[in-house]
Every structure is written in C-alpha cells, then in structure tokens.
Short mmCIF file of N, CA and C and ligand atoms in Angstrom, two decimals:
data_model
loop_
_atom_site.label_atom_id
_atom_site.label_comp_id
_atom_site.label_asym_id
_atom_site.label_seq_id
_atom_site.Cartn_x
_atom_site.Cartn_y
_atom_site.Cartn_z
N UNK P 32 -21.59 58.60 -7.16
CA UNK P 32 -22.08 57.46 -7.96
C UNK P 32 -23.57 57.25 -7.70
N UNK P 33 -24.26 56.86 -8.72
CA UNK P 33 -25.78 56.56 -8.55
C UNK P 33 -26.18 55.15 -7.84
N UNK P 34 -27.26 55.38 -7.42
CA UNK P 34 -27.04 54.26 -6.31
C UNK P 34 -27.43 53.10 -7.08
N UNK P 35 -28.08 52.79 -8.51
CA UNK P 35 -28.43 52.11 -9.29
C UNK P 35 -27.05 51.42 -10.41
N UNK P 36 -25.71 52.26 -10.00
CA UNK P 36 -25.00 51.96 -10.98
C UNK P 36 -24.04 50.84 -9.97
N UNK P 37 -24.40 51.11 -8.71
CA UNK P 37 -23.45 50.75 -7.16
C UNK P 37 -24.33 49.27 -7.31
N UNK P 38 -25.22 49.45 -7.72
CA UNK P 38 -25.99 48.09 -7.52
C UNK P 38 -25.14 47.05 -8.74
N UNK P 39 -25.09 47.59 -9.75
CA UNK P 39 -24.93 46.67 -10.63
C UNK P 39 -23.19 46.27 -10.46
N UNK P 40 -22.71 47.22 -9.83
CA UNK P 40 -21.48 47.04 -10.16
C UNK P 40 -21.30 46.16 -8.61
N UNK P 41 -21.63 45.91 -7.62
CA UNK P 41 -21.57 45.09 -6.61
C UNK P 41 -22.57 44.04 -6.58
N UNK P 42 -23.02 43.42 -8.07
CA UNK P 42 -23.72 41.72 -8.62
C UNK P 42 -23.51 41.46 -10.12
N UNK P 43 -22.03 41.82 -10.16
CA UNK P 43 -21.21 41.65 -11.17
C UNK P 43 -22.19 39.97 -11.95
N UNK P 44 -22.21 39.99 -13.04
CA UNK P 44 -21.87 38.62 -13.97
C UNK P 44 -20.40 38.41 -13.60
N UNK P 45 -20.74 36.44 -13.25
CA UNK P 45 -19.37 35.74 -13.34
C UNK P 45 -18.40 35.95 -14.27
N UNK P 46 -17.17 36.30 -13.96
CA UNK P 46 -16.32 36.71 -14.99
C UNK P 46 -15.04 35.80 -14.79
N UNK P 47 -14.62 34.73 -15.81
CA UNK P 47 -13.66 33.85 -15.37
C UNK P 47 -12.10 34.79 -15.51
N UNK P 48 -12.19 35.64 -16.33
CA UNK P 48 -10.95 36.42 -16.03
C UNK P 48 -10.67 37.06 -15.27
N UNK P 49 -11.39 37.65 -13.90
CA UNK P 49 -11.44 38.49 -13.23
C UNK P 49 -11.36 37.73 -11.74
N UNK P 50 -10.50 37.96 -10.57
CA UNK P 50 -10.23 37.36 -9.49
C UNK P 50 -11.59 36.99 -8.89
N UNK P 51 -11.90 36.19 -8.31
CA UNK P 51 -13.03 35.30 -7.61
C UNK P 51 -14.04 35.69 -8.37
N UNK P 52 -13.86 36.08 -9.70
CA UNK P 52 -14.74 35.53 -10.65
C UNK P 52 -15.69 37.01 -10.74
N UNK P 53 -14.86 38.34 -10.48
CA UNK P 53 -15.36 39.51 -10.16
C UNK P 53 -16.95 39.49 -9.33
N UNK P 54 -17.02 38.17 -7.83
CA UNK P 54 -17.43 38.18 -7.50
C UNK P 54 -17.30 39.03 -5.99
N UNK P 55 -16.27 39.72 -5.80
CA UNK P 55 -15.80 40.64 -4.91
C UNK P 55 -15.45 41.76 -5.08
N UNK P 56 -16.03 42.37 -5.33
CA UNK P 56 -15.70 43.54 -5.48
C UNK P 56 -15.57 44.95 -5.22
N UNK P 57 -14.55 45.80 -4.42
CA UNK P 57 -14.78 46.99 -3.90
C UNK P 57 -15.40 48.27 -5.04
N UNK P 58 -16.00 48.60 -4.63
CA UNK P 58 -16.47 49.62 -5.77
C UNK P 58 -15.67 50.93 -5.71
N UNK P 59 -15.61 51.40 -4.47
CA UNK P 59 -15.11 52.75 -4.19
C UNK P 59 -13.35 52.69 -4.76
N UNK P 60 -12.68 51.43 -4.43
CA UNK P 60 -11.61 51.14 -4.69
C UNK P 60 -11.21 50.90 -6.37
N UNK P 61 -12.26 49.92 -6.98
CA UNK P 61 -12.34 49.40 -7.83
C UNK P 61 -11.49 48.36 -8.34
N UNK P 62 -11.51 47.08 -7.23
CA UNK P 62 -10.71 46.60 -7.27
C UNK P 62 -11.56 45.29 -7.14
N UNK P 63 -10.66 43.62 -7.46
CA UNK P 63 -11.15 42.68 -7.13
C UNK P 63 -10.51 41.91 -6.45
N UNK P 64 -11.25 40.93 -5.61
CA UNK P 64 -10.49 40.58 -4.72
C UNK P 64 -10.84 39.04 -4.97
N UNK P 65 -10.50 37.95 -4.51
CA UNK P 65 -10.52 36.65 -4.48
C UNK P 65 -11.79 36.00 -3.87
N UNK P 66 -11.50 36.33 -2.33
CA UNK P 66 -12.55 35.66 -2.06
C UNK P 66 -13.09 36.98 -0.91
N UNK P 67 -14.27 36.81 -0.85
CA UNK P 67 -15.16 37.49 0.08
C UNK P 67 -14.78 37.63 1.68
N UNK P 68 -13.97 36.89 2.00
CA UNK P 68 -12.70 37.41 3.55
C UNK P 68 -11.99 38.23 2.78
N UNK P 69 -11.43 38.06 1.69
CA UNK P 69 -10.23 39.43 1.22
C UNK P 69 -11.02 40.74 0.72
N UNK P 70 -12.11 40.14 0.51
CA UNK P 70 -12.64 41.44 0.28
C UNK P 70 -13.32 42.05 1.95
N UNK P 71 -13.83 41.78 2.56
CA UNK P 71 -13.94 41.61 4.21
C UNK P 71 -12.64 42.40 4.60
N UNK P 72 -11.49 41.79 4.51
CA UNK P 72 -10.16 42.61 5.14
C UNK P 72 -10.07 44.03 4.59
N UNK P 73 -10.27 44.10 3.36
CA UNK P 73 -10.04 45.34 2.38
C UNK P 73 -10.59 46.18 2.92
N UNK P 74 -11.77 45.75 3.15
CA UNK P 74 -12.96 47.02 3.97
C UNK P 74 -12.75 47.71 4.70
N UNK P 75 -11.57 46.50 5.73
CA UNK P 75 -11.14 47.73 7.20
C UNK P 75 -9.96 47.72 7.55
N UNK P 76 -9.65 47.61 5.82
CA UNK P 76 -7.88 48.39 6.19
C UNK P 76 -8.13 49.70 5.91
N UNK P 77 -6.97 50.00 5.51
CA UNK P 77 -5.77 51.60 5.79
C UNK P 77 -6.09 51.89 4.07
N UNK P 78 -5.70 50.88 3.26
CA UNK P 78 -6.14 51.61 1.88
C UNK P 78 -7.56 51.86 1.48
N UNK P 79 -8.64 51.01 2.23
CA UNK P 79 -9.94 51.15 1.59
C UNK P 79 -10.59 52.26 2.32
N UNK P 80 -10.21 52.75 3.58
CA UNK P 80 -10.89 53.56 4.24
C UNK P 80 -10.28 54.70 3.71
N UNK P 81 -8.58 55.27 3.38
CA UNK P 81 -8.15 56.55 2.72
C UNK P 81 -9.10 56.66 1.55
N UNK P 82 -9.25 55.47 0.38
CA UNK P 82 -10.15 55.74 -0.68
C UNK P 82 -11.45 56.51 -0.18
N UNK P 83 -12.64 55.81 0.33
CA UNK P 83 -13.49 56.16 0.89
C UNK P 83 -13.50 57.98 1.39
N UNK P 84 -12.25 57.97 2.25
CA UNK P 84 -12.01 59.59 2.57
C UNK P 84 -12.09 60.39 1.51
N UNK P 85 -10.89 60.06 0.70
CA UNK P 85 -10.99 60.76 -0.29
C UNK P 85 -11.67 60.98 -1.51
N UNK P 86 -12.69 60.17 -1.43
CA UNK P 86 -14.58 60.12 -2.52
C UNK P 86 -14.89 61.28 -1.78
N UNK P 87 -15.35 60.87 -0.69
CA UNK P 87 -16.29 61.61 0.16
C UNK P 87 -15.86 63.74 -0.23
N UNK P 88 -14.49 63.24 0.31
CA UNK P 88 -14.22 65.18 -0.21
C UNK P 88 -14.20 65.45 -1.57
N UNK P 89 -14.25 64.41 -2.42
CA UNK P 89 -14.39 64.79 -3.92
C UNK P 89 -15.79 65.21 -3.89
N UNK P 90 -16.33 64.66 -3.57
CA UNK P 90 -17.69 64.69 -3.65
C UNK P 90 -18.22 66.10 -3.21
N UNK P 91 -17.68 66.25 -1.89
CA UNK P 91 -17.90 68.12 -1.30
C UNK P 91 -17.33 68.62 -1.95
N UNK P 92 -15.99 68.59 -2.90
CA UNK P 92 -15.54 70.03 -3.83
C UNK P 92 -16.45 70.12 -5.05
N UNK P 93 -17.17 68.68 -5.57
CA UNK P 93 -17.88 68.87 -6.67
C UNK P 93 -18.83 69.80 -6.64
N UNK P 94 -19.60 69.80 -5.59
CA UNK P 94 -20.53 70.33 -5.06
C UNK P 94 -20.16 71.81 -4.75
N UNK P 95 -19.22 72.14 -4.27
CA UNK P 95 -18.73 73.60 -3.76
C UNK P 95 -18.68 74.34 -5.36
N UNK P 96 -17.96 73.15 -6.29
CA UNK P 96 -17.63 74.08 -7.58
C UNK P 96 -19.19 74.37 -8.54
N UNK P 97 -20.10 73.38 -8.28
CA UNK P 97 -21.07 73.37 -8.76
C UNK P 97 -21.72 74.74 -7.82
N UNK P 98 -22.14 75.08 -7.29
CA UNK P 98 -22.37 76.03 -6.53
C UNK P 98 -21.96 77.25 -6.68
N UNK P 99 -20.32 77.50 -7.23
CA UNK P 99 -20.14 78.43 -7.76
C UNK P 99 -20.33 79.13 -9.00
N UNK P 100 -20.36 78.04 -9.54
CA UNK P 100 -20.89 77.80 -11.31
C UNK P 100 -21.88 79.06 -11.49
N UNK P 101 -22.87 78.49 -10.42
CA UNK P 101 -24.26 79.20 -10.30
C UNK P 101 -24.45 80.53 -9.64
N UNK P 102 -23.14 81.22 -9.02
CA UNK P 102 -23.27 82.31 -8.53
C UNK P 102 -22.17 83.10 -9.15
N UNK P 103 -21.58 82.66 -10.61
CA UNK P 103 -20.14 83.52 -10.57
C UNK P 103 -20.79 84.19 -11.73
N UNK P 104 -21.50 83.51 -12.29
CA UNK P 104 -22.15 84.20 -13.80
C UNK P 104 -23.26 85.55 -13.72
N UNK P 105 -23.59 86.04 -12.69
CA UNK P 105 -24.05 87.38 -12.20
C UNK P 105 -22.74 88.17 -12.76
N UNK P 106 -22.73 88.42 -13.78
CA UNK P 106 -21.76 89.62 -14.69
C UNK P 106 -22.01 90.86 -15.60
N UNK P 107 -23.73 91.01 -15.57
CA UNK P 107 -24.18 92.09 -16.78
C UNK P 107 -24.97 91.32 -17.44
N UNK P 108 -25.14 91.60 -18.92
CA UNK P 108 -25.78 91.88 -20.01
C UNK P 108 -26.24 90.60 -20.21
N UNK P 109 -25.46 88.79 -20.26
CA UNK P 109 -26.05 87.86 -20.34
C UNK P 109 -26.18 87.07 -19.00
N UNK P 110 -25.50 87.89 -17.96
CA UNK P 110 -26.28 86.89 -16.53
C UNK P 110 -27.07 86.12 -16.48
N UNK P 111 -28.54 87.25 -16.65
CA UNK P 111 -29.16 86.25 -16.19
C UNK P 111 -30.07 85.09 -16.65
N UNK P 112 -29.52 85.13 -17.76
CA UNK P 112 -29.90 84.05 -18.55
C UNK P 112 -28.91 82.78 -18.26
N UNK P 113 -28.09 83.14 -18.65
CA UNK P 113 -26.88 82.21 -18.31
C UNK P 113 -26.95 81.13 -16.94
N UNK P 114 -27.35 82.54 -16.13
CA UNK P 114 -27.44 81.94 -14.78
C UNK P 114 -28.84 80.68 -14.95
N UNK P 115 -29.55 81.26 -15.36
CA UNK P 115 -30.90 80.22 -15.03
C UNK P 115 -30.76 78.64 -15.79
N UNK P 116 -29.89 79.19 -17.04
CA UNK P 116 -29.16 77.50 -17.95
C UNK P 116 -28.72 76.90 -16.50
N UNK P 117 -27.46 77.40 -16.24
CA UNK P 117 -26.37 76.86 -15.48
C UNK P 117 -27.50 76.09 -14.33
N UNK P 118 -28.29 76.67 -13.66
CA UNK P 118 -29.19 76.11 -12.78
C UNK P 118 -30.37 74.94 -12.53
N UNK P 119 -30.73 75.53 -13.79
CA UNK P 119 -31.58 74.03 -15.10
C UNK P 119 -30.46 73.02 -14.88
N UNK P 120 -28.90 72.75 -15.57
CA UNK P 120 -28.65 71.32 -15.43
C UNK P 120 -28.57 71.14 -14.46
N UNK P 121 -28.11 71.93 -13.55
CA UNK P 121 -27.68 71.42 -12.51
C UNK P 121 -28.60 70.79 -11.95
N UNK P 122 -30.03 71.09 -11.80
CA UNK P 122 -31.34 70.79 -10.95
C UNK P 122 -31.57 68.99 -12.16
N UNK P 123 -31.67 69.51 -13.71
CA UNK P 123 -31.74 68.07 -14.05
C UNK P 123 -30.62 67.12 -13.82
N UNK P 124 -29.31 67.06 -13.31
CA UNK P 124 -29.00 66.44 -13.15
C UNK P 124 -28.98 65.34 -11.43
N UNK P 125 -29.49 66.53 -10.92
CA UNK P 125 -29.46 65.95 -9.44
C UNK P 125 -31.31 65.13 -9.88
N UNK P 126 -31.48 65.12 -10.88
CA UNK P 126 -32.97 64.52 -11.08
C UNK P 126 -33.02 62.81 -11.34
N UNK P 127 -31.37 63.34 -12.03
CA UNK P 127 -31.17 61.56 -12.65
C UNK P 127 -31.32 60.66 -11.64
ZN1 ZN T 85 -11.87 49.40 -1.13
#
C-alpha cells in the first residue's frame, strides 16, 4: 500500500454509519472498531498480528513474481524487447 493512501485511509471523514464513526480504523485488517481502546486491543491480538504476517509475505511473493516476470522473457526473437517493456513498468511503477 502507498504510504499516501495509508494516510488517508487512517483520517477517515466522520462517517455516522460506520462504527465510532470510522474513526478507528485498522487498515491492514480493514476493519472498524468503536472506540480507540478496541482499536488499541486489535493491534495486539492474535487476529491483527496473523493479518499483518500475512501482508508482509504477500508482499515478498509479489515481488519474487515481479522479478521473475523480468527474467523469464529471455526466449529468442522478441526477448529482448519484451524484456526491457516488462522492466519499464515495473521501474514506473515503483516510481508512483
Ligand atoms: Zn488489524
């Protein structure tokens, strides 16, 4: 997640439909919580820390597959063209 999108989404606008007014909010979880102790507890339980785990390794396979992207297309005749696209987004996207 971009660290600009983490911002907005943790200084939510008051939302009367949304628990404590989607003034609590776990991001990684994506969840709302009531009041700012429940969101406090959430943090350092057992479900918010498995979430957390399991971002984190999403995050390293994205990266592993992105990586391969860029080394599997060495095949002949349009390689290496291909290859240098595939490398371009990748580089503009880590730009965003
Ligand atoms: Zn959480």
């Amino acid at each position: 997640m971009r660290p600009e999108n983490a911002a907005r989404l943790a200084q939510q606008p008051k939302d009367a439909d949304l628990p404590g007014l989607g003034q609590n909010y776990c991001i990684q979880c994506a969840r709302h919580f009531i009041t700012g102790k429940a969101l406090n507890e959430h943090y350092r339980g057992k479900v918010h820390k498995k979430r957390v785990k399991d971002l984190k390794e999403e995050a390293y396979t994205q990266k592993e597959a992105e990586a391969a992207v860029g080394f599997t297309t060495d095949n002949g005749t349009r390689g290496g063209v291909r290859k240098s696209a595939v490398q371009d987004a990748i580089m503009t996207d880590l730009d965003q």
